[in-house]
Amino acid sequence: MGSLRDLPSVDQLLQDVQVQGWILAYGRPLTVEAIRSALNEARTRFAQTGDLPNWDAILQEAQGILERWTTPTLLPVINATGVVLHTNLGRAPLSRAALLAAQSVATGYSTLEYDLERGRRGSRLIHAEALLQRLTGAEAALVVNNNAASVLLILTALARRRGVVIARSQLVEIGGGFRVPEVMKQSGARLIEIGATNRVHLSDYEAALEEKPALILRAHRSNFRLIGFTSEPELSEIALVARQAGIPLVDDLGSGALLDTSRFGLGHEPMAQESLAAGADLVCFSGDKLLGGPQAGIIIGRAELIARLKKHPLARAIRADKLCLAALSATLLHYIKNEAEREIPIWRMIAAPLESLRERASAWAAALGQGEVLLGESTVGGGSLPGETLPTYLLALQVKRPDQVLALLRHQRPPIIARLEEDRLVLDPRTVLPEQEHDLLAGTRIALSSHFSYPNGSKGSRAL
Ligand SMILES: *Cc1c(COP(=O)(O)O)cnc(C)c1O
């Protein structure tokens, strides 16, 4: 037992070679602050317990503080869940071309709002527009920050203080707090609900015209299915009613595929081109769901309506940034060049042949020297194709405390996110990028061995 006077001073500690290294890595002010904080901690503990930490213990405390202060919380992870568009794991990974495009405009200046021909101010809105027109046949297009913002902008610009017709079966909650009725309220539009929860008829749409609505909205039931005694008119039928009344029909597709998902043994997810062809005046969808690009909200449709959206002050508040526009344009180019299935990661994952998944899972089993390869199911996720699955092969690991191994996997760097199935830990190769396999196997090996060395879980769980 010593006295507080025995504690080293900040200046003394700063002379330590280890601390000199921290100054290079973290900068002097932060290092000094961490050392002060560690010394304060030591004084508090001394007051409580009478124990005085030694030099090394103080440095160790300071190092821990520095790491806590500087480690990013937004980290890349390995997604071994088999959920392709995992909303909590950042939805769509970008293609290499999209990444390079974002990088090239990020690290320097760009033509974001500069017209090279005329040598003066241009518009950021042109960058993805021509590509979207070519891909979907739309007259015009607008890109905003995300699809929730698309819906908010459309309703605010076109229907504020006026009525919007929507079927009760479409008053959906997408997750993350996005509820169609609440976004409508936020926009200042008045909800004109029609039909019953399970059924809505064309005559309901016709009757609602009495209320002189500003527009008709259709929202895709992205994350649930309605089955049983249900019915809903075709979009083309609603479009006819809307056209005759002279009011716009807006289709919120949510995911909005540009490729036909039914080609991959999945149900058919509505496609942006189809909605336009069926007569929707505006169609909106996300950039980072089945499009496989960066977070964005994409609005396509009639030029006159898009022009009104572009002019609205809210458009400025929710505009897409240069990184998004660069990555989105590169992603759209993959579709234009008919290489989406090969170049866009989520389509590569969705299109992965079952045999190649079996080979990868078997190779993992061999490398780990344990586990069983089983037929299982992957899902698309991300608010698309609810209830639909893709057959896959899983590596199933029989462990004593699967929840503990899940936690150990999460604590690897990069963290590995796996799932449990019938009390077994399973890893799905579909969503693990090939370049992550090495880290996946290394991390899994460590997690499994720390699990086995603490069979009762007491010491092992302390490490968590
Ligand atoms: C996902 C979704 C949204 C929100 O899109 P974000 O890009 O996540 O903002 C809106 N509407 C529907 C129908 C959706 O599925």
Coordinates of C-alpha atoms and ligand atoms in Angstrom, one line a residue:
M1 CA 0.0 0.0 0.0
G2 CA 1.4 3.3 -1.1
S3 CA 0.3 6.9 -1.1
L4 CA -1.1 9.1 -3.9
R5 CA 2.2 10.8 -4.1
D6 CA 3.7 7.6 -5.5
L7 CA 1.6 7.9 -8.6
P8 CA 3.7 8.9 -11.6
S9 CA 3.0 12.3 -13.2
V10 CA 1.6 12.8 -16.7
D11 CA 5.0 14.2 -17.8
Q12 CA 6.8 11.2 -16.4
L13 CA 4.5 8.8 -18.2
L14 CA 4.9 10.7 -21.4
Q15 CA 8.6 9.8 -21.4
D16 CA 7.8 6.1 -21.7
V17 CA 8.8 4.6 -25.1
Q18 CA 5.4 3.0 -25.4
V19 CA 3.7 6.3 -24.8
Q20 CA 6.0 7.9 -27.4
G21 CA 4.5 5.4 -29.9
W22 CA 1.0 6.3 -28.9
I23 CA 1.8 10.0 -29.6
L24 CA 2.8 9.1 -33.1
A25 CA -0.4 6.9 -33.6
Y26 CA -3.0 9.0 -31.8
G27 CA -1.5 12.5 -31.6
R28 CA -0.2 14.2 -28.4
P29 CA -3.4 15.9 -27.1
L30 CA -5.5 12.7 -27.1
T31 CA -2.6 10.7 -25.6
V32 CA -2.3 13.2 -22.8
E33 CA -6.0 13.2 -22.2
A34 CA -6.0 9.4 -22.0
I35 CA -3.2 9.4 -19.5
R36 CA -4.9 12.0 -17.3
S37 CA -8.1 9.9 -17.5
A38 CA -6.2 6.8 -16.5
L39 CA -4.5 8.6 -13.5
N40 CA -8.0 9.9 -12.4
E41 CA -9.2 6.4 -12.5
A42 CA -6.3 5.3 -10.4
R43 CA -7.0 8.0 -7.8
T44 CA -10.6 7.1 -7.6
R45 CA -9.8 3.4 -7.1
F46 CA -7.2 4.3 -4.5
A47 CA -9.8 6.3 -2.6
Q48 CA -12.2 3.3 -2.7
T49 CA -9.8 0.4 -2.2
G50 CA -6.5 1.8 -1.0
D51 CA -4.7 0.0 -3.9
L52 CA -2.3 2.0 -6.1
P53 CA -1.8 0.7 -9.6
N54 CA 1.8 0.5 -10.8
W55 CA 3.3 2.1 -13.9
D56 CA 2.4 -0.7 -16.3
A57 CA -1.2 -1.0 -15.0
I58 CA -1.7 2.8 -15.5
L59 CA -0.3 2.5 -19.1
Q60 CA -2.5 -0.5 -19.8
E61 CA -5.6 1.5 -18.6
A62 CA -4.5 4.5 -20.8
Q63 CA -4.1 2.2 -23.8
G64 CA -7.6 0.8 -23.3
I65 CA -9.0 4.3 -23.1
L66 CA -7.2 5.3 -26.3
E67 CA -8.6 2.3 -28.1
R68 CA -12.1 2.9 -26.9
W69 CA -12.0 6.5 -28.0
T70 CA -10.7 5.8 -31.5
T71 CA -12.1 2.4 -32.6
P72 CA -14.9 3.0 -35.1
T73 CA -18.2 1.6 -34.3
L74 CA -19.1 1.2 -38.0
L75 CA -17.1 -1.9 -39.0
P76 CA -17.2 -4.3 -41.9
V77 CA -18.6 -7.7 -40.9
I78 CA -18.8 -11.1 -42.5
N79 CA -22.5 -11.9 -43.2
A80 CA -22.8 -15.7 -42.9
T81 CA -26.6 -15.5 -42.2
G82 CA -27.7 -16.2 -45.8
V83 CA -29.9 -13.1 -45.8
V84 CA -28.7 -11.3 -49.0
L85 CA -30.2 -7.9 -48.2
H86 CA -29.6 -7.8 -44.5
T87 CA -31.0 -4.4 -43.4
N88 CA -29.0 -4.4 -40.1
L89 CA -25.8 -5.3 -42.0
G90 CA -26.0 -2.5 -44.5
R91 CA -28.1 -4.1 -47.2
A92 CA -26.4 -4.3 -50.6
P93 CA -22.6 -4.6 -50.9
L94 CA -21.3 -2.5 -53.8
S95 CA -19.8 -3.8 -57.0
R96 CA -16.1 -3.1 -57.6
A97 CA -16.9 -0.6 -60.3
A98 CA -19.3 1.2 -58.0
L99 CA -16.7 1.4 -55.3
L100 CA -14.1 2.7 -57.7
A101 CA -16.5 5.3 -59.1
A102 CA -17.3 6.5 -55.6
Q103 CA -13.6 6.5 -54.7
S104 CA -12.6 8.5 -57.8
V105 CA -15.0 11.4 -57.0
A106 CA -14.4 11.2 -53.3
T107 CA -10.7 11.8 -53.3
G108 CA -10.7 14.8 -55.6
Y109 CA -13.0 17.4 -57.2
S110 CA -15.6 16.3 -59.7
T111 CA -18.2 17.5 -62.2
L112 CA -20.9 17.1 -59.5
E113 CA -22.5 20.4 -60.5
Y114 CA -20.3 21.6 -63.3
D115 CA -21.0 21.6 -67.0
L116 CA -17.8 20.9 -68.9
E117 CA -19.2 21.9 -72.3
R118 CA -20.2 25.3 -71.2
G119 CA -17.7 25.8 -68.4
R120 CA -20.2 26.8 -65.8
R121 CA -22.6 25.6 -63.2
G122 CA -24.4 22.3 -64.0
S123 CA -26.9 20.1 -62.2
R124 CA -26.2 17.2 -59.9
L125 CA -29.5 15.8 -61.0
I126 CA -28.3 14.8 -64.5
H127 CA -25.8 12.2 -63.5
A128 CA -28.0 9.1 -63.1
E129 CA -31.0 10.4 -65.0
A130 CA -30.0 9.4 -68.5
L131 CA -29.1 5.9 -67.4
L132 CA -32.5 5.5 -65.6
Q133 CA -34.3 6.8 -68.7
R134 CA -32.5 4.3 -70.9
L135 CA -33.1 1.4 -68.5
T136 CA -36.8 2.0 -67.6
G137 CA -38.1 4.0 -70.5
A138 CA -39.1 6.7 -68.1
E139 CA -39.5 10.3 -69.3
A140 CA -37.5 11.6 -66.4
A141 CA -35.9 10.6 -63.1
L142 CA -34.7 12.0 -59.8
V143 CA -32.4 10.5 -57.2
V144 CA -32.8 11.4 -53.5
N145 CA -31.2 10.2 -50.3
N146 CA -33.4 7.1 -49.7
N147 CA -36.8 5.7 -50.7
A148 CA -38.5 6.9 -47.5
A149 CA -37.4 10.4 -48.7
S150 CA -38.9 9.7 -52.2
V151 CA -42.3 9.0 -50.7
L152 CA -42.1 12.0 -48.4
L153 CA -41.1 14.3 -51.3
I154 CA -43.8 13.0 -53.7
L155 CA -46.5 13.4 -51.1
T156 CA -45.3 16.8 -49.9
A157 CA -44.8 18.3 -53.4
L158 CA -47.9 16.8 -55.0
A159 CA -50.5 16.3 -52.2
R160 CA -49.9 18.6 -49.3
R161 CA -53.2 19.7 -47.7
R162 CA -55.0 17.4 -50.2
G163 CA -56.2 13.8 -50.2
V164 CA -54.3 10.7 -51.1
V165 CA -56.2 7.5 -51.9
I166 CA -54.6 4.3 -50.6
A167 CA -55.9 0.8 -50.0
R168 CA -56.1 -0.3 -46.3
S169 CA -54.1 -3.4 -47.2
Q170 CA -51.2 -1.2 -48.1
L171 CA -50.9 0.9 -45.0
V172 CA -47.7 -0.9 -44.2
E173 CA -44.8 -0.6 -41.8
I174 CA -41.5 -1.3 -43.6
G175 CA -39.3 -1.3 -40.4
G176 CA -37.0 1.3 -39.0
G177 CA -40.0 3.5 -38.2
F178 CA -41.2 3.9 -41.8
R179 CA -45.0 3.6 -41.8
V180 CA -46.9 4.7 -44.8
P181 CA -49.7 6.3 -42.9
E182 CA -47.3 8.3 -40.7
V183 CA -45.2 9.5 -43.7
M184 CA -48.5 10.6 -45.2
K185 CA -49.3 12.6 -42.1
Q186 CA -45.8 14.1 -42.0
S187 CA -46.2 15.3 -45.6
G188 CA -49.4 17.1 -44.7
A189 CA -51.5 14.9 -47.1
R190 CA -54.9 13.6 -45.9
L191 CA -55.3 9.9 -46.0
I192 CA -58.3 8.5 -47.9
E193 CA -58.4 4.9 -46.9
I194 CA -60.3 2.6 -49.1
G195 CA -61.3 -1.1 -49.1
A196 CA -61.0 -3.7 -46.4
T197 CA -57.8 -5.1 -44.9
N198 CA -57.9 -8.1 -47.3
R199 CA -59.8 -6.8 -50.3
V200 CA -60.0 -3.6 -52.3
H201 CA -62.0 -3.3 -55.5
L202 CA -61.8 -1.0 -58.5
S203 CA -65.1 0.5 -57.5
D204 CA -63.5 1.6 -54.2
Y205 CA -61.0 3.6 -56.2
E206 CA -63.7 5.1 -58.3
A207 CA -65.8 6.0 -55.3
A208 CA -62.9 7.8 -53.7
L209 CA -62.6 10.2 -56.6
E210 CA -65.6 12.0 -55.1
E211 CA -63.2 13.4 -52.5
K212 CA -61.1 15.1 -55.2
P213 CA -57.8 13.5 -54.2
A214 CA -54.4 14.9 -55.3
L215 CA -53.2 11.4 -56.2
I216 CA -53.6 7.7 -55.8
L217 CA -50.8 5.8 -54.0
R218 CA -50.0 2.2 -54.3
A219 CA -47.4 0.9 -51.8
H220 CA -45.8 -2.5 -52.2
R221 CA -46.3 -5.0 -49.4
S222 CA -42.6 -5.5 -49.2
N223 CA -42.2 -7.5 -46.0
F224 CA -45.4 -9.6 -45.6
R225 CA -47.9 -11.6 -47.6
L226 CA -51.6 -11.4 -47.8
I227 CA -53.1 -14.8 -48.4
G228 CA -56.6 -16.3 -48.4
F229 CA -59.7 -14.3 -49.3
T230 CA -58.0 -11.4 -50.9
S231 CA -58.2 -9.3 -54.0
E232 CA -56.8 -6.1 -55.4
P233 CA -57.2 -4.6 -58.9
E234 CA -54.3 -4.7 -61.3
L235 CA -52.1 -1.6 -61.4
S236 CA -53.2 -1.1 -65.1
E237 CA -56.8 -1.0 -64.0
I238 CA -56.1 1.6 -61.3
A239 CA -54.1 3.5 -63.8
L240 CA -57.1 3.7 -66.1
V241 CA -59.3 5.1 -63.3
A242 CA -56.5 7.6 -62.4
R243 CA -56.0 8.7 -66.0
Q244 CA -59.7 9.3 -66.6
A245 CA -59.9 11.4 -63.5
G246 CA -56.8 13.3 -64.4
I247 CA -54.9 12.5 -61.2
P248 CA -51.5 10.9 -60.9
L249 CA -50.9 7.3 -59.9
V250 CA -47.8 6.8 -57.7
D251 CA -46.4 3.3 -57.2
D252 CA -44.0 2.9 -54.2
L253 CA -42.3 -0.3 -55.2
G254 CA -39.9 -0.5 -52.2
S255 CA -37.3 -2.8 -53.6
G256 CA -38.0 -2.3 -57.3
A257 CA -36.1 -4.9 -59.2
L258 CA -34.6 -4.2 -62.6
L259 CA -34.0 -8.0 -63.2
D260 CA -36.7 -10.6 -63.1
T261 CA -36.4 -12.4 -59.8
S262 CA -38.5 -15.3 -61.1
R263 CA -35.5 -16.3 -63.3
F264 CA -33.7 -17.4 -60.1
G265 CA -36.5 -19.7 -58.7
L266 CA -38.0 -16.9 -56.6
G267 CA -41.4 -15.3 -56.8
H268 CA -41.7 -12.3 -59.1
E269 CA -40.8 -9.0 -57.4
P270 CA -42.5 -6.1 -59.1
M271 CA -40.2 -4.4 -61.6
A272 CA -39.9 -0.6 -62.2
Q273 CA -40.3 -1.0 -66.0
E274 CA -43.5 -3.0 -65.5
S275 CA -45.0 -0.3 -63.2
L276 CA -44.4 2.4 -65.8
A277 CA -45.7 0.2 -68.6
A278 CA -48.8 -0.5 -66.6
G279 CA -49.5 3.2 -66.4
A280 CA -48.1 4.5 -63.1
D281 CA -47.2 8.2 -63.5
L282 CA -44.4 8.0 -60.8
V283 CA -42.6 5.0 -59.5
C284 CA -40.2 5.0 -56.6
F285 CA -37.8 2.5 -55.2
S286 CA -34.6 2.0 -53.1
G287 CA -31.1 2.1 -54.5
D288 CA -29.8 -0.5 -52.0
K289 CA -32.4 -3.2 -52.1
L290 CA -32.7 -5.4 -55.2
L291 CA -31.0 -2.7 -57.3
G292 CA -27.8 -3.7 -55.5
G293 CA -26.4 -0.1 -55.3
P294 CA -25.8 2.5 -52.7
Q295 CA -28.5 3.9 -50.4
A296 CA -30.7 6.1 -52.5
G297 CA -34.3 6.8 -53.4
I298 CA -35.0 6.6 -57.1
I299 CA -38.1 8.3 -58.6
I300 CA -38.9 7.8 -62.2
G301 CA -41.9 8.8 -64.4
R302 CA -43.6 11.7 -66.1
A303 CA -41.4 14.7 -66.9
E304 CA -43.9 17.2 -65.7
L305 CA -44.3 15.6 -62.3
I306 CA -40.6 15.0 -61.8
A307 CA -40.0 18.7 -62.7
R308 CA -42.4 19.7 -59.8
L309 CA -40.5 17.4 -57.4
K310 CA -37.1 18.8 -58.4
K311 CA -38.4 22.4 -57.8
H312 CA -39.7 21.7 -54.3
P313 CA -37.5 23.0 -51.4
L314 CA -37.6 19.6 -49.7
A315 CA -35.7 18.1 -52.7
R316 CA -32.7 20.2 -51.7
A317 CA -32.8 18.8 -48.1
I318 CA -32.9 15.2 -49.2
R319 CA -30.6 15.4 -52.2
A320 CA -28.2 12.5 -53.0
D321 CA -24.5 13.2 -52.4
K322 CA -21.7 12.7 -54.9
L323 CA -20.5 9.3 -53.6
C324 CA -24.1 8.0 -53.9
L325 CA -24.5 9.4 -57.4
A326 CA -21.2 8.0 -58.6
A327 CA -21.8 4.5 -57.1
L328 CA -25.4 4.5 -58.4
S329 CA -24.4 5.4 -61.9
A330 CA -21.8 2.7 -62.0
T331 CA -24.4 0.2 -60.7
L332 CA -26.9 1.2 -63.3
L333 CA -24.3 0.8 -66.0
H334 CA -24.0 -2.9 -65.1
Y335 CA -27.7 -3.3 -66.1
I336 CA -27.2 -1.3 -69.2
K337 CA -24.3 -3.5 -70.2
N338 CA -26.2 -6.6 -69.4
E339 CA -23.6 -7.7 -66.8
A340 CA -25.6 -7.1 -63.6
E341 CA -25.8 -10.8 -62.7
R342 CA -22.0 -11.1 -63.0
E343 CA -20.9 -7.8 -61.5
I344 CA -23.4 -6.8 -58.8
P345 CA -22.7 -8.7 -55.6
I346 CA -26.3 -9.3 -54.6
W347 CA -27.2 -10.8 -58.0
R348 CA -24.2 -13.0 -57.9
M349 CA -25.3 -14.2 -54.5
I350 CA -28.9 -14.7 -55.7
A351 CA -27.7 -16.5 -58.8
A352 CA -25.1 -18.7 -57.1
P353 CA -25.4 -22.3 -58.4
L354 CA -26.4 -24.7 -55.6
E355 CA -23.4 -26.9 -56.5
S356 CA -20.9 -24.1 -55.9
L357 CA -22.5 -23.4 -52.5
R358 CA -22.2 -27.1 -51.6
E359 CA -18.5 -27.0 -52.6
R360 CA -17.8 -24.0 -50.5
A361 CA -19.6 -25.3 -47.5
S362 CA -17.7 -28.7 -47.9
A363 CA -14.4 -26.9 -48.2
W364 CA -15.1 -25.0 -45.0
A365 CA -15.9 -28.2 -43.2
A366 CA -12.6 -29.7 -44.4
A367 CA -10.6 -26.6 -43.4
L368 CA -12.2 -26.5 -39.9
G369 CA -12.0 -30.3 -39.5
Q370 CA -15.6 -30.3 -38.3
G371 CA -19.2 -29.6 -39.1
E372 CA -21.7 -31.1 -41.4
V373 CA -22.9 -29.9 -44.7
L374 CA -26.7 -29.6 -44.9
L375 CA -29.3 -28.5 -47.3
G376 CA -30.9 -25.3 -46.0
E377 CA -32.5 -22.0 -47.1
S378 CA -31.2 -18.5 -47.8
T379 CA -33.5 -15.5 -48.0
V380 CA -33.4 -12.3 -50.0
G381 CA -34.5 -10.0 -47.1
G382 CA -34.4 -6.2 -47.2
G383 CA -38.1 -5.8 -47.6
S384 CA -38.4 -7.9 -50.7
L385 CA -39.9 -11.3 -51.5
P386 CA -41.4 -12.1 -48.1
G387 CA -41.6 -15.8 -47.4
E388 CA -39.5 -16.7 -50.4
T389 CA -36.4 -18.8 -50.0
L390 CA -33.5 -20.0 -52.1
P391 CA -32.1 -23.5 -51.5
T392 CA -28.5 -23.4 -50.2
Y393 CA -26.0 -25.6 -48.5
L394 CA -25.0 -24.7 -44.9
L395 CA -22.1 -25.6 -42.8
A396 CA -23.7 -26.7 -39.5
L397 CA -21.6 -26.9 -36.4
Q398 CA -22.8 -28.9 -33.4
V399 CA -21.5 -27.0 -30.3
K400 CA -22.4 -27.2 -26.6
R401 CA -23.4 -23.6 -26.2
P402 CA -24.4 -22.3 -29.7
D403 CA -25.4 -18.9 -28.4
Q404 CA -21.9 -18.5 -26.8
V405 CA -20.2 -19.4 -30.1
L406 CA -22.4 -16.9 -31.9
A407 CA -21.2 -14.2 -29.4
L408 CA -17.6 -15.3 -29.8
L409 CA -17.9 -15.1 -33.6
R410 CA -19.3 -11.6 -33.2
H411 CA -16.2 -10.6 -31.3
Q412 CA -13.8 -11.6 -34.0
R413 CA -12.3 -8.9 -36.2
P414 CA -13.9 -8.7 -38.7
P415 CA -17.0 -9.8 -36.7
I416 CA -18.8 -12.9 -38.1
I417 CA -22.5 -12.9 -38.0
A418 CA -24.0 -16.4 -38.1
R419 CA -27.3 -17.8 -37.2
L420 CA -28.8 -20.7 -35.2
E421 CA -31.0 -23.4 -36.7
E422 CA -32.5 -26.0 -34.4
D423 CA -29.8 -25.3 -31.8
R424 CA -27.0 -25.7 -34.3
L425 CA -24.8 -22.9 -35.5
V426 CA -25.0 -22.5 -39.2
L427 CA -22.9 -20.6 -41.7
D428 CA -24.3 -19.9 -45.2
P429 CA -21.7 -19.5 -48.0
R430 CA -24.2 -17.6 -50.2
T431 CA -23.6 -14.2 -48.5
V432 CA -20.0 -14.6 -47.6
L433 CA -17.9 -12.8 -50.2
P434 CA -15.1 -15.1 -51.6
E435 CA -12.4 -12.7 -50.4
Q436 CA -13.8 -13.0 -46.8
E437 CA -13.4 -16.7 -46.6
H438 CA -9.9 -16.6 -45.1
D439 CA -11.1 -14.3 -42.3
L440 CA -14.2 -16.4 -41.8
L441 CA -12.3 -19.6 -41.3
A442 CA -9.7 -18.0 -39.1
G443 CA -12.3 -16.3 -36.9
T444 CA -14.4 -19.4 -36.7
R445 CA -11.4 -21.5 -35.7
I446 CA -10.6 -19.1 -32.8
A447 CA -14.3 -18.9 -31.7
L448 CA -14.6 -22.7 -31.7
S449 CA -11.3 -23.3 -29.8
S450 CA -12.1 -20.7 -27.1
H451 CA -15.5 -22.3 -26.7
F452 CA -13.9 -25.7 -26.3
S453 CA -11.3 -24.6 -23.9
Y454 CA -14.0 -23.2 -21.5
P455 CA -16.6 -26.0 -21.7
N456 CA -18.7 -24.6 -18.8
G457 CA -18.7 -21.2 -20.3
S458 CA -17.6 -19.3 -17.2
K459 CA -14.2 -18.1 -18.2
G460 CA -15.2 -17.9 -21.9
S461 CA -18.2 -15.7 -21.3
R462 CA -16.1 -13.3 -19.2
A463 CA -14.0 -12.6 -22.2
L464 CA -17.1 -11.3 -23.9
Ligands
LIG1 C1 -38.0 -0.2 -48.1 C2 -39.2 0.5 -48.5 C3 -39.2 1.9 -48.3 C4 -38.1 2.7 -47.7 O1 -37.0 2.7 -48.5 P1 -35.6 3.1 -47.9 O2 -34.7 3.2 -49.1 O3 -35.2 2.1 -46.9 O4 -35.8 4.5 -47.3 C5 -40.4 2.6 -48.7 N1 -41.4 1.9 -49.2 C6 -41.4 0.6 -49.3 C7 -42.6 -0.1 -49.9 C8 -40.3 -0.2 -49.0 O5 -40.3 -1.5 -49.1

